[in-house]
Each structure stands twice: as structure tokens, then as C-alpha cells.
PDB file of C-alpha atoms and ligand atoms in Angstrom:
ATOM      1  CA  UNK O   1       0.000   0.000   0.000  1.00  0.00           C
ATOM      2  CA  UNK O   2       1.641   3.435  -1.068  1.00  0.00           C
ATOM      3  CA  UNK O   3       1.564   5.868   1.997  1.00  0.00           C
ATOM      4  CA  UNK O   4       0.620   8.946  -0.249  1.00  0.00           C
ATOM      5  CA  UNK O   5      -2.478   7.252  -1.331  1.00  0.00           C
ATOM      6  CA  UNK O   6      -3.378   6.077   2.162  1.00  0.00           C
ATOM      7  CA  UNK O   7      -2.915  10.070   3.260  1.00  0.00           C
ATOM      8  CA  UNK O   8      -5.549  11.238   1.522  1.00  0.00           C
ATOM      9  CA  UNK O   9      -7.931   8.648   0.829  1.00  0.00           C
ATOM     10  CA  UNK O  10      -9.437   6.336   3.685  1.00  0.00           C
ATOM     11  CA  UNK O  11      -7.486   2.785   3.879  1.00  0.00           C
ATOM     12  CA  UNK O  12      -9.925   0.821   2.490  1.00  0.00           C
ATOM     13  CA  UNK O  13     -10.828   3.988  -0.806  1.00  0.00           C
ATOM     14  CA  UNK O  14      -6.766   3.356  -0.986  1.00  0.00           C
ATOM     15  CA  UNK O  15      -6.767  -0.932  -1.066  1.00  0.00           C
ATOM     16  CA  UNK O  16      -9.746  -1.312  -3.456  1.00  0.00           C
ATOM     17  CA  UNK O  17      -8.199   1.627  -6.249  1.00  0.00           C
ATOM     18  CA  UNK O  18      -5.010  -0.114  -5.998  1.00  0.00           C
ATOM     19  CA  UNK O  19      -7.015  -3.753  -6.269  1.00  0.00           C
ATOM     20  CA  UNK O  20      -8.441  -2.781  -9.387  1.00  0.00           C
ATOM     21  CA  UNK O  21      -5.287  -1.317 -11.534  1.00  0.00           C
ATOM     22  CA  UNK O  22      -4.502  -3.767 -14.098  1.00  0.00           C
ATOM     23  CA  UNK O  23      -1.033  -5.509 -14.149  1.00  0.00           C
ATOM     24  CA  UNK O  24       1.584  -3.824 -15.929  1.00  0.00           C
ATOM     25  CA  UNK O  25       3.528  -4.834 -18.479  1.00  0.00           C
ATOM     26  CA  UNK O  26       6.536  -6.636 -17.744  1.00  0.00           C
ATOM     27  CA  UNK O  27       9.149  -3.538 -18.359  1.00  0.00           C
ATOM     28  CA  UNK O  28       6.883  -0.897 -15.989  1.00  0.00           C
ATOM     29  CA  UNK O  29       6.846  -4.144 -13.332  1.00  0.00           C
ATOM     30  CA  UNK O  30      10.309  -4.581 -13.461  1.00  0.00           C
ATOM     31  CA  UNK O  31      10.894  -0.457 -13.438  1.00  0.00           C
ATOM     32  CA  UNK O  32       8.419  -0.439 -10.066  1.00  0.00           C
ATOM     33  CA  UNK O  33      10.424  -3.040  -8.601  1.00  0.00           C
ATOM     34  CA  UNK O  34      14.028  -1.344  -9.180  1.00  0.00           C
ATOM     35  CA  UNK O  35      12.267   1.624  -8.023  1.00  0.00           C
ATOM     36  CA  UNK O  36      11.319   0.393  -4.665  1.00  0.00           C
ATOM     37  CA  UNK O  37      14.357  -1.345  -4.276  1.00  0.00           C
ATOM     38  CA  UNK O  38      16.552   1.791  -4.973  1.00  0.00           C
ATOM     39  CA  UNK O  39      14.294   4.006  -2.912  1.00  0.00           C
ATOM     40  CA  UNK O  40      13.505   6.165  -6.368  1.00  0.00           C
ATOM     41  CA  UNK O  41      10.550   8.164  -6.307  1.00  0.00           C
ATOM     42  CA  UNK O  42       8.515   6.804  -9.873  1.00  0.00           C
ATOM     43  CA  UNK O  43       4.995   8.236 -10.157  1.00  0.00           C
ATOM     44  CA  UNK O  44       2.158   5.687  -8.400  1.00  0.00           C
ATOM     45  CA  UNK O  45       0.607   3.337 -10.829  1.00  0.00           C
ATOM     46  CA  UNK O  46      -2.942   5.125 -11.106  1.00  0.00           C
ATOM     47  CA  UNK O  47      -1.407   8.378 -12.035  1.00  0.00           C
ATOM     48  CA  UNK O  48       0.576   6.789 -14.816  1.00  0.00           C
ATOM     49  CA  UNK O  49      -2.768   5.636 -15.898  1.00  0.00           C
ATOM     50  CA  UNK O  50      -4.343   8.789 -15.777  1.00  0.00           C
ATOM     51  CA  UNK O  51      -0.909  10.089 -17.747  1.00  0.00           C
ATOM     52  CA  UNK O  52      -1.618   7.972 -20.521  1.00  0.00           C
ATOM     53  CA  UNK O  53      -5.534   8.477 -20.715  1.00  0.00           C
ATOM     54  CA  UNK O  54      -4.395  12.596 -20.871  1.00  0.00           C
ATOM     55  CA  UNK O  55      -1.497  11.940 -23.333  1.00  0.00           C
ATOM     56  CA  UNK O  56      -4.037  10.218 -25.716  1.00  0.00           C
ATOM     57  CA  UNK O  57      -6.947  12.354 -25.124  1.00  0.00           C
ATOM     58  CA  UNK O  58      -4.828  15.306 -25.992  1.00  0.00           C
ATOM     59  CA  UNK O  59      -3.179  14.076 -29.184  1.00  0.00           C
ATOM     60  CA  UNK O  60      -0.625  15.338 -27.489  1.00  0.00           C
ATOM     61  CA  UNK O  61       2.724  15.310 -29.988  1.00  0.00           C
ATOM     62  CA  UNK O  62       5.239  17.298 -27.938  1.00  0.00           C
ATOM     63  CA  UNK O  63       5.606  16.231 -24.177  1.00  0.00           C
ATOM     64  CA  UNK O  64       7.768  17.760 -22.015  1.00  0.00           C
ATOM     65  CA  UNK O  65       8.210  15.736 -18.700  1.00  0.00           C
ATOM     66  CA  UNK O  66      10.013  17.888 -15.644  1.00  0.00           C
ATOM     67  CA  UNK O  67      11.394  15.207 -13.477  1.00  0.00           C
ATOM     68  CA  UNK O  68      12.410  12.097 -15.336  1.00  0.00           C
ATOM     69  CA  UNK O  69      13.743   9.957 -12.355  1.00  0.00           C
ATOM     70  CA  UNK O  70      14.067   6.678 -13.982  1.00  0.00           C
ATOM     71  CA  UNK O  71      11.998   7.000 -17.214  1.00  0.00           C
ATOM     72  CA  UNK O  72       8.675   5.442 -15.891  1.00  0.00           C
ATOM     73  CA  UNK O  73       6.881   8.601 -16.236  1.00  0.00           C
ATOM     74  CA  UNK O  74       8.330   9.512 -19.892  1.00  0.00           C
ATOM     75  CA  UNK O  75       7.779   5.496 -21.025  1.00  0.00           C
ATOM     76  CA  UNK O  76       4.469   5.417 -20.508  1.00  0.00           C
ATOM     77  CA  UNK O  77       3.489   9.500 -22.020  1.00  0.00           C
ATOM     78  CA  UNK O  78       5.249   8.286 -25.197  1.00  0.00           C
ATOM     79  CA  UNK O  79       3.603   4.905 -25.279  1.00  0.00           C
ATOM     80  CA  UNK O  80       0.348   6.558 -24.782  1.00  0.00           C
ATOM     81  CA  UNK O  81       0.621   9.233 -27.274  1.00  0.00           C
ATOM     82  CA  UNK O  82       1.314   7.405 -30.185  1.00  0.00           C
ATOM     83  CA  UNK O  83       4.221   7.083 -33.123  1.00  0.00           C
ATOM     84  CA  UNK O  84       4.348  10.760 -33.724  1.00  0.00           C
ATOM     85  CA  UNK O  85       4.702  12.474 -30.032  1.00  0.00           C
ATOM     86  CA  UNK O  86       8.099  13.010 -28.932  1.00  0.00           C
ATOM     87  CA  UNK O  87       8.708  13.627 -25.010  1.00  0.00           C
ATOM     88  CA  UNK O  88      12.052  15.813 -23.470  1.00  0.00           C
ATOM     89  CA  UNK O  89      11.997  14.915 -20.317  1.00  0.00           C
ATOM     90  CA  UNK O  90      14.682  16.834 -17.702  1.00  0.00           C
ATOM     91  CA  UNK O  91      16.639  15.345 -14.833  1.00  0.00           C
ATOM     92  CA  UNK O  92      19.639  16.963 -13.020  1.00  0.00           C
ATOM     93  CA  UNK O  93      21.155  13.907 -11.596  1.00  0.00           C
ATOM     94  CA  UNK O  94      23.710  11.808 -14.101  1.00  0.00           C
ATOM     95  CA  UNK O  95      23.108   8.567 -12.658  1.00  0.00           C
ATOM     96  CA  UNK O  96      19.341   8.675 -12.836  1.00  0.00           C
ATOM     97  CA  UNK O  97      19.890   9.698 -16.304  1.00  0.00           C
ATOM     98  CA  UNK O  98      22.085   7.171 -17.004  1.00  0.00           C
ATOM     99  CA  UNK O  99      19.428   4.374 -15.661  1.00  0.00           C
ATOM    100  CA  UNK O 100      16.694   6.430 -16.995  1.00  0.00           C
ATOM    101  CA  UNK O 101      18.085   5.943 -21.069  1.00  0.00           C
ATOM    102  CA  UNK O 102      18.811   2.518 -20.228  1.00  0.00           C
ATOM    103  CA  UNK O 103      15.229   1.827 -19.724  1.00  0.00           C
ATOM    104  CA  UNK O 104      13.945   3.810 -22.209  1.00  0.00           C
ATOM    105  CA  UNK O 105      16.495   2.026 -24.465  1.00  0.00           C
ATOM    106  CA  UNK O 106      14.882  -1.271 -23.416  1.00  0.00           C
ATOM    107  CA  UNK O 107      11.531   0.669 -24.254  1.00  0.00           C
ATOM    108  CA  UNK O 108      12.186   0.661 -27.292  1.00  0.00           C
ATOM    109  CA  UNK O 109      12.179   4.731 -27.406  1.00  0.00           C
ATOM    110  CA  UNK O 110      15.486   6.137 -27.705  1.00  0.00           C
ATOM    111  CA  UNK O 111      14.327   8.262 -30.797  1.00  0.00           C
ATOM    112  CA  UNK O 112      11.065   9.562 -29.546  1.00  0.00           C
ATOM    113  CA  UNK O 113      12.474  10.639 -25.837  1.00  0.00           C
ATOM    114  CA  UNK O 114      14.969  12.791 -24.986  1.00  0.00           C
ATOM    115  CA  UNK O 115      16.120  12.908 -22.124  1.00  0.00           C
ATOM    116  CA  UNK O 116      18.105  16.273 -21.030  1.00  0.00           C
ATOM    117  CA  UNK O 117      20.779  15.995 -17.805  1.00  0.00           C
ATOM    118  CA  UNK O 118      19.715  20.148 -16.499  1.00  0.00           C
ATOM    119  CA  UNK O 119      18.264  21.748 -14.092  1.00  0.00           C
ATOM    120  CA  UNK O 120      14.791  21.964 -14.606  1.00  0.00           C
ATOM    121  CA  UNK O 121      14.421  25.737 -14.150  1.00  0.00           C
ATOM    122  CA  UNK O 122      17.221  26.213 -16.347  1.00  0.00           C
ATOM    123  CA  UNK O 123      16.226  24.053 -19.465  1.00  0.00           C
ATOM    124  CA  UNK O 124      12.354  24.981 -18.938  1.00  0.00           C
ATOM    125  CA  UNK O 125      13.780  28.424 -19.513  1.00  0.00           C
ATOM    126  CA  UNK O 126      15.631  27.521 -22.727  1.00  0.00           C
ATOM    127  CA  UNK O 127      12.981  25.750 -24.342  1.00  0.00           C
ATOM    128  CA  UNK O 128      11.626  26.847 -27.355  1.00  0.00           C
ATOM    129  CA  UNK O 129       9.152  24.650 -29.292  1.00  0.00           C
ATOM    130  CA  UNK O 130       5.134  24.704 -27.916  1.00  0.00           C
ATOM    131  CA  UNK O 131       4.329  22.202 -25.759  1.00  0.00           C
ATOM    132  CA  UNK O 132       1.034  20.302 -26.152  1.00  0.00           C
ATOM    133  CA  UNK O 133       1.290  18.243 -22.749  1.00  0.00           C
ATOM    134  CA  UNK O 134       3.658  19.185 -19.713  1.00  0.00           C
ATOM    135  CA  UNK O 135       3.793  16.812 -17.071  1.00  0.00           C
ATOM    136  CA  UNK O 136       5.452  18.614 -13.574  1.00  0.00           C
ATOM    137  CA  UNK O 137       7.135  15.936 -11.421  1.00  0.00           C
ATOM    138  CA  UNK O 138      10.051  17.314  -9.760  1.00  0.00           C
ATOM    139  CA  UNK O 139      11.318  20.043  -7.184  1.00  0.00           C
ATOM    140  CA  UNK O 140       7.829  20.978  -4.883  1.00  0.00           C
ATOM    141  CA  UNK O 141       9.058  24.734  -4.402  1.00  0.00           C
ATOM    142  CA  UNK O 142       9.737  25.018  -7.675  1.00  0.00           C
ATOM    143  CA  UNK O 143       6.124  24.496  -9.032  1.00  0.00           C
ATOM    144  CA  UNK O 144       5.186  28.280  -9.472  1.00  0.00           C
ATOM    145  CA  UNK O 145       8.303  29.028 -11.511  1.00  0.00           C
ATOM    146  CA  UNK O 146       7.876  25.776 -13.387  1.00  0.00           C
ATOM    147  CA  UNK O 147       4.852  27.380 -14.090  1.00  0.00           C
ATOM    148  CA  UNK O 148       5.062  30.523 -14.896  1.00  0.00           C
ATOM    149  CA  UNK O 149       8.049  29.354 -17.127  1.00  0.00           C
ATOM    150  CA  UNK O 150       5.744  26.824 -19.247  1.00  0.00           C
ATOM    151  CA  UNK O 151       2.402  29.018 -19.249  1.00  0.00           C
ATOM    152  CA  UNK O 152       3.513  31.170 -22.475  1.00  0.00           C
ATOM    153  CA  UNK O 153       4.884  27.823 -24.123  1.00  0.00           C
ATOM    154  CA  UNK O 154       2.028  25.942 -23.827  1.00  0.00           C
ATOM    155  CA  UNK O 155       0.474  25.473 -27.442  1.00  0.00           C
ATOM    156  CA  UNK O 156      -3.090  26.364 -27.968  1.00  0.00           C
ATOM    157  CA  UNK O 157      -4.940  23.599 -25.967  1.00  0.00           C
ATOM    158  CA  UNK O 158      -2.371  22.635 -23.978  1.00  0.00           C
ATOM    159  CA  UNK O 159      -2.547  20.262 -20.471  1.00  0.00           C
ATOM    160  CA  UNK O 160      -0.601  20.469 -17.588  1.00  0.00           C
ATOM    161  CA  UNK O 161      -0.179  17.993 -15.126  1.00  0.00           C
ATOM    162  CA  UNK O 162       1.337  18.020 -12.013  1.00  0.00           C
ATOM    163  CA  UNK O 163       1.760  15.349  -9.225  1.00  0.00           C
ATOM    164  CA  UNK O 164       2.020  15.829  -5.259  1.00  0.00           C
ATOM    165  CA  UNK O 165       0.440  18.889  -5.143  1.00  0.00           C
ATOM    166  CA  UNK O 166      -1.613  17.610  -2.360  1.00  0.00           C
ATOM    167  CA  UNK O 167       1.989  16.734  -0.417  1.00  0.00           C
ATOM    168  CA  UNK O 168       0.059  13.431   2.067  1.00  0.00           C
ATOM    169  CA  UNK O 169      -3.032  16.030   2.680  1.00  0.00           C
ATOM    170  CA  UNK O 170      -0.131  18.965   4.083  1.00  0.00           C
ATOM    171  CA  UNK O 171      -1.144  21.702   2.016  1.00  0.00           C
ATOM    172  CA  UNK O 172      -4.687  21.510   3.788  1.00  0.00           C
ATOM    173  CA  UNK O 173      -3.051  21.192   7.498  1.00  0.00           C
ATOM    174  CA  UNK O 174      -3.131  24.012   9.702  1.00  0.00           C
ATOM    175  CA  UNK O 175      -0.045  23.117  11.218  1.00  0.00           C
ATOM    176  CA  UNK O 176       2.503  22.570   8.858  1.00  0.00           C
ATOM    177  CA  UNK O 177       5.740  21.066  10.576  1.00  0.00           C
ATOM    178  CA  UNK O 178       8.348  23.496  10.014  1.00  0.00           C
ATOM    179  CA  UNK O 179      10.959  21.748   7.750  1.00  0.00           C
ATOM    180  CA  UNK O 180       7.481  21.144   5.277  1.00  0.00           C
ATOM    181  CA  UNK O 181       6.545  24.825   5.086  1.00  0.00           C
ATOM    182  CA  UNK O 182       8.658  25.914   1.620  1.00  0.00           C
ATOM    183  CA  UNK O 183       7.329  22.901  -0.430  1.00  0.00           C
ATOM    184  CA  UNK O 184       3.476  23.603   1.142  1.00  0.00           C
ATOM    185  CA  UNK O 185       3.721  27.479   0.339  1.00  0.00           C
ATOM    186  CA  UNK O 186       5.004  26.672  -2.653  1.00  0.00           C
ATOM    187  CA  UNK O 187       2.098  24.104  -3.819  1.00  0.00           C
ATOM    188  CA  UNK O 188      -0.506  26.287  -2.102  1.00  0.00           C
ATOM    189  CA  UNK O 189       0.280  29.057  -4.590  1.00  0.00           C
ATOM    190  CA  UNK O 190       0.876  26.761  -7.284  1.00  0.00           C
ATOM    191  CA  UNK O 191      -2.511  25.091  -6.692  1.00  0.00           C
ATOM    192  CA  UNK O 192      -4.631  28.172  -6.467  1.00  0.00           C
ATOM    193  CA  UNK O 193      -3.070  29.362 -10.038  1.00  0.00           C
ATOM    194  CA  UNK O 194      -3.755  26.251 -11.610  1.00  0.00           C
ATOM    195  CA  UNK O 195      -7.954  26.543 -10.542  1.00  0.00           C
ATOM    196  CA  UNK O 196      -8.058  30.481 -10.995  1.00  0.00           C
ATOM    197  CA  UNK O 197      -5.148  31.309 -13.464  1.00  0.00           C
ATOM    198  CA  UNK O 198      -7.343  33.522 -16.201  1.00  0.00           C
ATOM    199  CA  UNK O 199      -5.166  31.574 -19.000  1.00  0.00           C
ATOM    200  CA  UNK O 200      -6.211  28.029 -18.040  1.00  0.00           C
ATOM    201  CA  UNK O 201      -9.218  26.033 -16.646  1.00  0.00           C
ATOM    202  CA  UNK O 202      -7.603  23.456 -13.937  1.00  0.00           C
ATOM    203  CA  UNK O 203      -8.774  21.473 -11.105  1.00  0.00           C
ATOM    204  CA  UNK O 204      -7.041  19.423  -8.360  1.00  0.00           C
ATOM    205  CA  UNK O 205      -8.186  16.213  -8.338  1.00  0.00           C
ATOM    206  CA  UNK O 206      -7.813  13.653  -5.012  1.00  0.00           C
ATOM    207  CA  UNK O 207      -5.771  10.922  -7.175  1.00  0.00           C
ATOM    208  CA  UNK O 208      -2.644   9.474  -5.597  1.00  0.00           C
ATOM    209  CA  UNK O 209      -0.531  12.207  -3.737  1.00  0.00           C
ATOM    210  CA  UNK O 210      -3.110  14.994  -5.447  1.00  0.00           C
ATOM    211  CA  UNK O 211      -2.682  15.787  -9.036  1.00  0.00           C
ATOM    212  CA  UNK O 212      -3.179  18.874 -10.628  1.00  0.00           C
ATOM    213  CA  UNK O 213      -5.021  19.082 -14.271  1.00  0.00           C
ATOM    214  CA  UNK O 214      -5.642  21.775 -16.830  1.00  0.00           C
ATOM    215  CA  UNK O 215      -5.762  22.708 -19.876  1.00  0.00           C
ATOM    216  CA  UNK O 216      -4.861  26.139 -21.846  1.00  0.00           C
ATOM    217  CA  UNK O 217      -7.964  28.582 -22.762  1.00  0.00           C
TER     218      UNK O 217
HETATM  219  C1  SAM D 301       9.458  12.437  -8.503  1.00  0.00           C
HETATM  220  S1  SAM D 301      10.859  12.131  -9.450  1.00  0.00           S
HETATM  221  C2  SAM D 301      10.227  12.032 -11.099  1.00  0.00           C
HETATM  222  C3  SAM D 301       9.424  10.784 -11.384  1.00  0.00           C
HETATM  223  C4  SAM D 301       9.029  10.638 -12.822  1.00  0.00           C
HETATM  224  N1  SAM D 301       8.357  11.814 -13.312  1.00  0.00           N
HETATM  225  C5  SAM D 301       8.107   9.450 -13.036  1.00  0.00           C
HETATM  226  O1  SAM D 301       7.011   9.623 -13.579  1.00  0.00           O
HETATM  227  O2  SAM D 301       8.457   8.335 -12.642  1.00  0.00           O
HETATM  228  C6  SAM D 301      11.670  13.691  -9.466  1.00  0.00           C
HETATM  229  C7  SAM D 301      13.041  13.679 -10.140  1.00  0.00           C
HETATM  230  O3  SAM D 301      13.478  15.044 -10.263  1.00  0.00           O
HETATM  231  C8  SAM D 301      14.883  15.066 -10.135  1.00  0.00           C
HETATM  232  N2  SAM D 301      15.313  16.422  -9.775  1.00  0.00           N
HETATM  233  C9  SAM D 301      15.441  16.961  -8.523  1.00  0.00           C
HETATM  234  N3  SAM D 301      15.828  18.235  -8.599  1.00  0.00           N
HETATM  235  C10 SAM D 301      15.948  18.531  -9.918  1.00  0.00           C
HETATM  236  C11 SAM D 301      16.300  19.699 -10.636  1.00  0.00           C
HETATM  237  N4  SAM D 301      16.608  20.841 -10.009  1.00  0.00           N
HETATM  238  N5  SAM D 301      16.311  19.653 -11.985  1.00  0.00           N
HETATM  239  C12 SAM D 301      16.000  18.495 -12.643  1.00  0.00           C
HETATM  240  N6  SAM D 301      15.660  17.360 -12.009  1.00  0.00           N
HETATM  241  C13 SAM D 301      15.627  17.364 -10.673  1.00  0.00           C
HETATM  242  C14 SAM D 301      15.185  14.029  -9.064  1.00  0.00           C
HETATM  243  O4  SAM D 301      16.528  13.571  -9.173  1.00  0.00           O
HETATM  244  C15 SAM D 301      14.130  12.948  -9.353  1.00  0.00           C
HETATM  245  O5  SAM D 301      14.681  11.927 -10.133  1.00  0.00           O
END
């Protein structure tokens, strides 16, 4: 049982939407288990689901992923979005990204991901091409400058996604324990822009760790 799901749904809401996720295939198992084994912080099952239902919905054809971790993330928007999407995805850390094109290599998708060693404020900034789907996975007190940085590049109807932005129910706590505060601050400002941000129509939705959806009007 994941302990962000069990934060902000009741146990048993928790057990049955984990019961019912169907069984990945073997490369996303295996990718879980290194995952847990290596203490790496891959997104939870049901949001990669919901991932791939938004990366085909979309028609999404250029994905930018902030946060790549080990490639889970990027694997499954690029599986999801078909032949013709291509997904950068951005991580800082060489040995992640060294793991990270392995798997992605194993994928099957060494032409249709990139992945960029940066930092993620940095390369955000640099980017030029629109972006039809940006998925936000990586430094919480970072999210509002993530934002604001992808906002103007996001193409006409484009989605943003963003996990954690409930942070295990914190960002609703009165008392926030002190070493906490930044990351909460910085998700309760990133959440209320992403519901009343004149430039997008968003909602935070209760699924896994809290995940924050919208889309570009
Ligand atoms: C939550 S994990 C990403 C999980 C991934 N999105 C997935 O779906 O499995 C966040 C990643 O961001 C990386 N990271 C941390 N600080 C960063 C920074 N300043 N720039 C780029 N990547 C960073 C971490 O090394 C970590 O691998």
C-alpha cells in the first residue's frame, strides 16, 4: 500500500483503487520493482494511468516531462501518445539519467524521448518549441516558476499535469511542521493558479498524492 495514497484517501478507498489497476507490463513491473528497491521516487501506478488516458486524449505530440527519475513517467506518455509524439523529459542527476536511457532504451524509445541531464528551471527556460502536454514531477518549491516558465509555451490547448500537489493532505493542514513549510507554500500558490489562473481552466483532483489538471484557454 503506497503511503501517499493512504494520506488522503481512507485505507480501504486506498486498497480497493489499488485492487483494481490492471497488471503492468513486464518492463513498468520490473521499473516499479528497481524503483522500490533503490528508494527512487517513480509516479504511483494510477497516475501513470491517468498520464496515458491525458497523453491520448490530448493528441498530445510534444511532451515535455520535468522530473524524469528513472523514465517510468516519460515510457508510458510516449507509449500513450502514439508514433508521432516526442517527449524531453529533464533530470539533473547523471546517474538517474544514465538508468533512466537505459530503460527507455529497453523501451524501445530512444528516438522519440529525450532525455536532457539540467536543471529543470534552467532548461524549462531555454525551451523553445510549444508544448502540447507538460507533465510537472520534480522540485515541490519550484512548481510556481515551473509554471510561470511553461504558461507562455504551452500550445493552444495545452494540459498540464502536475503530481504531489496535495503533499500526504499537508497543504490543507493548519499546522505545517516546520521543515514542510517551503514545499506547502510553494504548492498552495501553485494550486490556487492552476484553478483560478485567467489563461487556463484546472482542477485538483484527489488521485494518488493529489494531481493537478488543466488545460490552456
Ligand atoms: C518524482 S521524481 C520524477 C518521477 C518521474 N516523473 C516518473 O514519472 O516516474 C523527481 C526527479 O526530479 C529530479 N530532480 C530533482 N531536482 C531537480 C532539478 N533541479 N532539476 C532536474 N531534475 C531534478 C530528481 O533527481 C528525481 O529523479
Amino acid at each position: 500500500m503506497k503511503d501517499a495514497s493512504d494520506a488522503i484517501l481512507r485505507h480501504e478507498q486506498a486498497a480497493y483503487l489499488e485492487g483494481i489497476e490492471p497488471a503492468r507490463d513486464p518492463l513498468l513491473a520490473e521499473m516499479e520493482t528497481w524503483a522500490k528497491d533503490h528508494g527512487q521516487p517513480i509516479s504511483d501506478p494510477e497516475v501513470a494511468s491517468f498520464l496515458a488516458v491525458t497523453a491520448r486524449l490530448s493528441g498530445a505530440r510534444s511532451i515535455v516531462e520535468v522530473g524524469t527519475n528513472i523514465g517510468y513517467g516519460a515510457i508510458v506518455l510516449a507509449r500513450a501518445a502514439g508514433p508521432d509524439a516526442r517527449v524531453v523529459t529533464i533530470e539533473n542527476d547523471a546517474e538517474t539519467v544514465g538508468v533512466a536511457r537505459g530503460f527507455i532504451a529497453r523501451a524501445g524509445l530512444s528516438s522519440r524521448i529525450e532525455v536532457r541531464q539540467a536543471d529543470a528551471l534552467a532548461e524549462l527556460a531555454v525551451l523553445t518549441d510549444p508544448i502540447d502536454l507538460v507533465y510537472v514531477d520534480c522540485v515541490k518549491e519550484h512548481y510556481p516558476a515551473y509554471l510561470d516558465l511553461v504558461l507562455p509555451k504551452l500550445s493552444e490547448r495545452g494540459v498540464i499535469v502536475a503530481d504531489n500537489v496535495l503533499w500526504k493532505g499537508l497543504v490543507a493542514a493548519a499546522d505545517v511542521p516546520a521543515h514542510e513549510v517551503g514545499r506547502v507554500q510553494a504548492l498552495r500558490t501553485f494550486n490556487h493558479a492552476i484553478v483560478t489562473d485567467s489563461r487556463l481552466r484546472g482542477v485538483v483532483l484527489p488521485l494518488g498524492d493529489g494531481v493537478a489538471y488543466a488545460v490552456r484557454v
